[in-house]
Coordinates of C-alpha atoms in Angstrom, one line a residue:
Chain A
M467 CA -81.0 -154.2 2.5
E468 CA -80.9 -153.5 -1.6
N469 CA -77.7 -153.7 -1.7
A470 CA -77.2 -156.6 -0.2
L471 CA -75.4 -158.7 -3.5
V472 CA -73.3 -155.7 -4.0
S473 CA -71.6 -155.9 -0.2
V474 CA -71.9 -159.2 -0.1
P475 CA -69.2 -161.0 -2.7
H476 CA -70.7 -163.9 -5.0
N477 CA -68.2 -166.5 -4.5
W478 CA -69.0 -166.4 -0.9
Y479 CA -71.7 -168.5 -0.8
L480 CA -69.7 -170.4 -3.8
L481 CA -68.0 -170.7 -0.7
L482 CA -70.3 -171.7 1.3
S483 CA -73.0 -174.3 -0.6
S484 CA -69.6 -176.5 -1.2
L485 CA -69.3 -176.6 2.2
L486 CA -72.4 -177.6 3.3
F487 CA -72.9 -179.8 1.0
C488 CA -69.0 -181.7 1.3
I489 CA -70.6 -181.7 5.2
G490 CA -73.5 -183.8 3.5
V491 CA -71.6 -186.4 1.5
M492 CA -69.6 -186.6 4.3
G493 CA -72.8 -187.3 6.4
V494 CA -73.4 -190.0 3.9
L495 CA -69.9 -192.3 4.6
L496 CA -69.7 -191.5 7.9
R497 CA -73.3 -192.9 9.9
R498 CA -74.4 -195.8 10.0
N499 CA -78.1 -194.5 10.8
V500 CA -80.3 -195.5 7.6
I501 CA -83.0 -191.9 8.4
V502 CA -79.8 -189.5 9.3
I503 CA -78.1 -191.1 6.8
L504 CA -81.2 -189.7 4.5
M505 CA -80.7 -186.3 6.5
C506 CA -77.2 -185.5 4.6
I507 CA -78.9 -186.1 1.5
E508 CA -81.9 -183.6 2.8
L509 CA -79.0 -181.5 3.1
M510 CA -76.7 -181.7 -0.3
L511 CA -80.0 -181.1 -2.2
N512 CA -80.2 -177.9 0.4
S513 CA -76.8 -177.2 -0.7
V514 CA -77.6 -177.2 -4.3
N515 CA -80.8 -174.8 -3.7
L516 CA -79.0 -172.0 -2.3
L517 CA -76.5 -172.1 -4.8
L518 CA -78.8 -172.0 -7.7
V519 CA -80.7 -169.4 -6.2
S520 CA -78.0 -167.2 -5.6
F521 CA -77.1 -167.8 -8.9
S522 CA -80.4 -166.7 -10.0
A523 CA -80.1 -163.5 -8.1
Y524 CA -77.0 -161.9 -9.0
A525 CA -77.5 -162.6 -12.7
Q526 CA -81.4 -161.3 -12.0
N527 CA -83.3 -163.8 -13.5
A528 CA -86.0 -165.9 -11.8
D529 CA -85.4 -169.4 -13.5
G530 CA -83.1 -170.2 -10.9
Q531 CA -86.4 -170.1 -8.3
V532 CA -88.3 -171.8 -10.7
F533 CA -85.6 -175.1 -10.9
V534 CA -85.4 -175.0 -7.2
F535 CA -89.4 -174.9 -6.5
F536 CA -89.4 -177.6 -8.4
V537 CA -86.0 -179.1 -6.5
M538 CA -88.6 -179.2 -3.5
V539 CA -90.7 -180.8 -4.9
V540 CA -88.9 -183.5 -5.6
A541 CA -87.3 -183.6 -2.5
A542 CA -91.1 -183.8 -0.1
A543 CA -92.0 -187.0 -2.8
E544 CA -87.9 -188.7 -2.6
V545 CA -88.7 -187.8 1.4
A546 CA -91.8 -189.6 1.3
V547 CA -91.4 -192.4 -0.7
G548 CA -87.9 -193.0 1.3
L549 CA -89.3 -193.1 5.3
A550 CA -91.7 -195.1 3.8
L551 CA -89.4 -197.5 2.4
I552 CA -87.3 -196.7 6.0
V553 CA -90.5 -198.1 7.7
S554 CA -91.4 -201.3 6.1
I555 CA -87.5 -202.5 6.0
Y556 CA -87.9 -201.9 10.0
R557 CA -90.4 -204.2 9.7
N558 CA -89.1 -206.6 8.4
V559 CA -86.2 -206.7 10.3
A560 CA -85.7 -204.6 12.8
S561 CA -82.9 -201.8 12.5
T562 CA -82.5 -199.3 10.5
D563 CA -78.7 -199.4 10.7
I564 CA -77.4 -199.7 7.3
D565 CA -75.2 -202.7 7.4
S566 CA -78.8 -204.8 7.8
M567 CA -79.7 -203.4 5.1
K568 CA -76.9 -206.1 3.7
K569 CA -78.6 -208.6 1.1
L570 CA -79.4 -205.3 -1.0
K571 CA -76.2 -205.8 -2.9
W572 CA -76.5 -208.9 -4.2
Chain B
M1156 CA -74.5 -154.5 7.4
A1157 CA -75.3 -156.9 5.0
Q1158 CA -71.8 -159.2 5.9
Y1159 CA -72.7 -159.5 8.9
I1160 CA -76.2 -161.0 7.9
F1161 CA -73.9 -163.9 6.2
Y1162 CA -71.7 -164.2 8.5
A1163 CA -74.0 -165.3 11.4
L1164 CA -75.9 -167.0 9.1
S1165 CA -73.8 -168.9 7.6
I1166 CA -72.1 -169.7 10.7
V1167 CA -75.4 -171.2 12.3
T1168 CA -76.1 -173.2 8.7
I1169 CA -73.4 -175.0 8.8
L1170 CA -72.4 -175.5 12.8
S1171 CA -75.7 -177.1 12.6
A1172 CA -75.2 -178.6 9.3
L1173 CA -72.3 -180.7 11.1
Y1174 CA -74.0 -180.8 14.1
V1175 CA -76.4 -183.3 11.7
V1176 CA -73.7 -185.5 11.1
F1177 CA -72.4 -185.8 14.7
A1178 CA -75.8 -185.6 16.5
K1179 CA -75.6 -188.9 18.7
S1180 CA -78.9 -189.3 19.0
P1181 CA -81.5 -188.6 15.1
M1182 CA -84.1 -187.0 18.1
Y1183 CA -81.0 -183.9 17.7
S1184 CA -79.8 -184.6 14.3
V1185 CA -84.1 -183.2 13.3
I1186 CA -83.4 -180.1 15.6
A1187 CA -80.9 -179.5 14.6
M1188 CA -82.0 -179.6 10.5
I1189 CA -84.5 -177.6 11.3
V1190 CA -82.4 -174.6 12.9
C1191 CA -80.3 -175.4 9.0
F1192 CA -83.6 -175.0 7.5
F1193 CA -84.0 -171.7 9.2
S1194 CA -81.0 -170.6 8.3
I1195 CA -81.0 -171.4 4.8
A1196 CA -84.7 -168.9 5.0
G1197 CA -82.8 -166.3 6.4
H1198 CA -79.7 -166.7 3.2
Y1199 CA -82.9 -166.8 0.7
V1200 CA -84.3 -163.7 2.1
L1201 CA -80.7 -161.8 2.0
L1202 CA -81.0 -162.6 -2.3
N1203 CA -84.4 -161.2 -2.3
A1204 CA -86.1 -165.0 -3.2
Q1205 CA -88.2 -163.6 -0.4
F1206 CA -91.6 -166.7 -2.5
L1207 CA -88.2 -169.2 -1.9
A1208 CA -88.1 -168.5 1.5
I1209 CA -91.5 -168.8 2.2
V1210 CA -92.1 -172.5 0.4
H1211 CA -88.8 -174.0 1.7
I1212 CA -90.2 -173.2 5.4
I1213 CA -93.1 -174.8 4.4
V1214 CA -93.0 -177.5 2.5
Y1215 CA -89.3 -177.7 4.8
A1216 CA -89.5 -177.2 8.5
G1217 CA -93.4 -177.4 7.9
A1218 CA -93.6 -180.9 6.2
I1219 CA -90.8 -183.2 5.6
M1220 CA -89.0 -182.3 9.0
V1221 CA -92.7 -183.5 10.9
L1222 CA -92.6 -186.5 8.8
F1223 CA -88.8 -187.1 10.3
L1224 CA -89.6 -187.3 13.4
F1225 CA -92.7 -188.8 12.7
V1226 CA -90.6 -191.8 11.5
V1227 CA -88.0 -191.6 14.7
M1228 CA -90.4 -191.7 17.2
L1229 CA -92.3 -193.8 15.9
L1230 CA -89.7 -196.3 15.5
N1231 CA -88.2 -195.5 19.6
L1232 CA -84.7 -194.7 17.8
N1233 CA -83.4 -193.8 20.5
Q1234 CA -82.6 -196.9 22.8
E1235 CA -80.7 -198.2 21.0
P1236 CA -77.0 -196.4 21.1
D1237 CA -76.4 -195.6 17.6
K1238 CA -72.9 -197.4 16.3
S1239 CA -69.9 -196.2 14.6
H1240 CA -68.7 -197.9 11.7
G1241 CA -64.7 -198.6 11.9
K1242 CA -62.0 -196.7 12.8
L1243 CA -60.4 -196.8 9.6
L1244 CA -63.9 -196.3 7.3
R1245 CA -64.0 -193.5 9.3
V1246 CA -60.7 -191.8 9.1
A1247 CA -61.2 -192.8 4.7
A1248 CA -64.7 -190.8 5.3
A1249 CA -63.4 -187.5 6.5
I1250 CA -60.8 -187.4 3.6
S1251 CA -62.7 -188.3 0.8
G1252 CA -64.9 -186.1 2.2
G1253 CA -62.5 -183.1 3.2
M1254 CA -60.7 -184.7 -0.1
L1255 CA -63.9 -183.3 -2.1
F1256 CA -64.2 -179.8 -0.9
L1257 CA -60.8 -179.1 -1.8
V1258 CA -61.7 -179.8 -5.5
L1259 CA -64.2 -178.4 -5.1
L1260 CA -62.3 -175.3 -3.8
L1261 CA -59.5 -174.8 -6.3
S1262 CA -62.2 -174.9 -8.6
L1263 CA -63.7 -171.9 -7.6
N1264 CA -60.3 -170.3 -7.5
T1265 CA -59.9 -170.3 -11.3
S1266 CA -63.7 -169.4 -12.0
E1267 CA -65.2 -165.6 -13.0
T1268 CA -67.8 -165.1 -11.1
G1269 CA -67.8 -160.9 -11.1
T1270 CA -69.4 -160.4 -13.9
F1271 CA -72.9 -160.0 -13.2
V1272 CA -74.0 -157.1 -12.9
L1273 CA -75.7 -156.1 -10.0
P1274 CA -79.0 -154.1 -9.6
E1275 CA -79.5 -151.8 -6.5
K1276 CA -83.1 -153.3 -6.5
S1277 CA -84.9 -156.3 -7.5
D1278 CA -88.5 -157.5 -7.3
I1279 CA -87.6 -160.9 -8.9
G1280 CA -88.0 -163.7 -6.2
M1281 CA -91.5 -161.8 -5.1
V1282 CA -94.2 -163.9 -5.5
E1283 CA -95.9 -162.1 -8.8
H1284 CA -92.6 -162.7 -10.9
V1285 CA -91.9 -166.7 -10.0
G1286 CA -96.0 -166.9 -10.4
K1287 CA -95.4 -165.2 -13.7
K1288 CA -92.4 -167.5 -14.5
L1289 CA -94.0 -170.7 -13.2
F1290 CA -97.4 -170.8 -15.2
N1291 CA -96.6 -169.2 -18.8
E1292 CA -92.8 -170.8 -19.4
Y1293 CA -93.4 -173.8 -17.0
V1294 CA -96.5 -174.7 -16.8
L1295 CA -96.3 -177.9 -18.1
P1296 CA -93.3 -179.0 -15.7
F1297 CA -95.2 -178.1 -13.2
E1298 CA -98.1 -180.0 -14.2
I1299 CA -95.5 -183.0 -14.0
S1300 CA -94.6 -182.1 -11.1
S1301 CA -98.1 -182.7 -9.6
V1302 CA -98.1 -186.9 -11.1
L1303 CA -95.2 -187.0 -9.6
L1304 CA -96.8 -186.2 -5.8
L1305 CA -99.5 -187.8 -6.5
S1306 CA -97.2 -190.9 -7.5
A1307 CA -95.4 -190.5 -4.0
I1308 CA -97.7 -190.2 -2.5
V1309 CA -99.4 -193.6 -3.7
G1310 CA -96.2 -195.2 -3.3
S1311 CA -95.3 -194.7 -0.4
V1312 CA -98.9 -196.1 0.9
V1313 CA -98.5 -199.0 -0.3
L1314 CA -94.8 -199.2 0.6
A1315 CA -95.7 -198.1 4.7
K1316 CA -98.9 -201.0 4.5
K1317 CA -98.8 -204.1 6.8
E1318 CA -99.0 -207.0 3.9
A1319 CA -102.2 -207.9 3.4

């Protein structure tokens, strides 16, 4: 395992995380369920985390891993507040469809 | 050897991420998301970031996805079929996602990433090293993030509470 970095080119990690990010973007655009949209946002955050960890490992600098730690904190806070919002909206309109929140556009 | 582990983990990651997007029921999306998070934790181990792999499993698979599962079960979403957007909108979403990937791919094509020195063995991902960094250089952001978590707790309780 110690020569993992030698045999896996860094470009592959760039490719993998950009693919994951695009899947997340496509999910946000494609789906109408708010919970699935929130999960796709998590997917995008995770792709960026993976990229930060790979850069930190290849550059031998632990700063990137500290950043990933903070991104996880922000993601946890975001999910807690977002799900509370979804529960609160569901109580009022009895739906998690994104189109039932059209009034937010006004 | 590491290459094959990378291939296997990447295939699992991509397929489960696609399943999150295309699954009919939100429940299946949550399960696929958990699989995706475990494979990303495998990537972290492969990159010698053992501390982050454990934190990732605890925070994401242990806390965030349990929260998602809890909300999906609470709202009882599986009874109504999940409608999707109109055909035009779906094609537009697929095209714009694909175009974004194309743009990222083209920008990666011209990037130079072969300049890093790759040591044989590294311990920068161990809890000792990351903890020293966290509590020396980044101690102020660490403390501020505790305030952020506190405000998130208060905010979610206030939001989810029934109106008095």
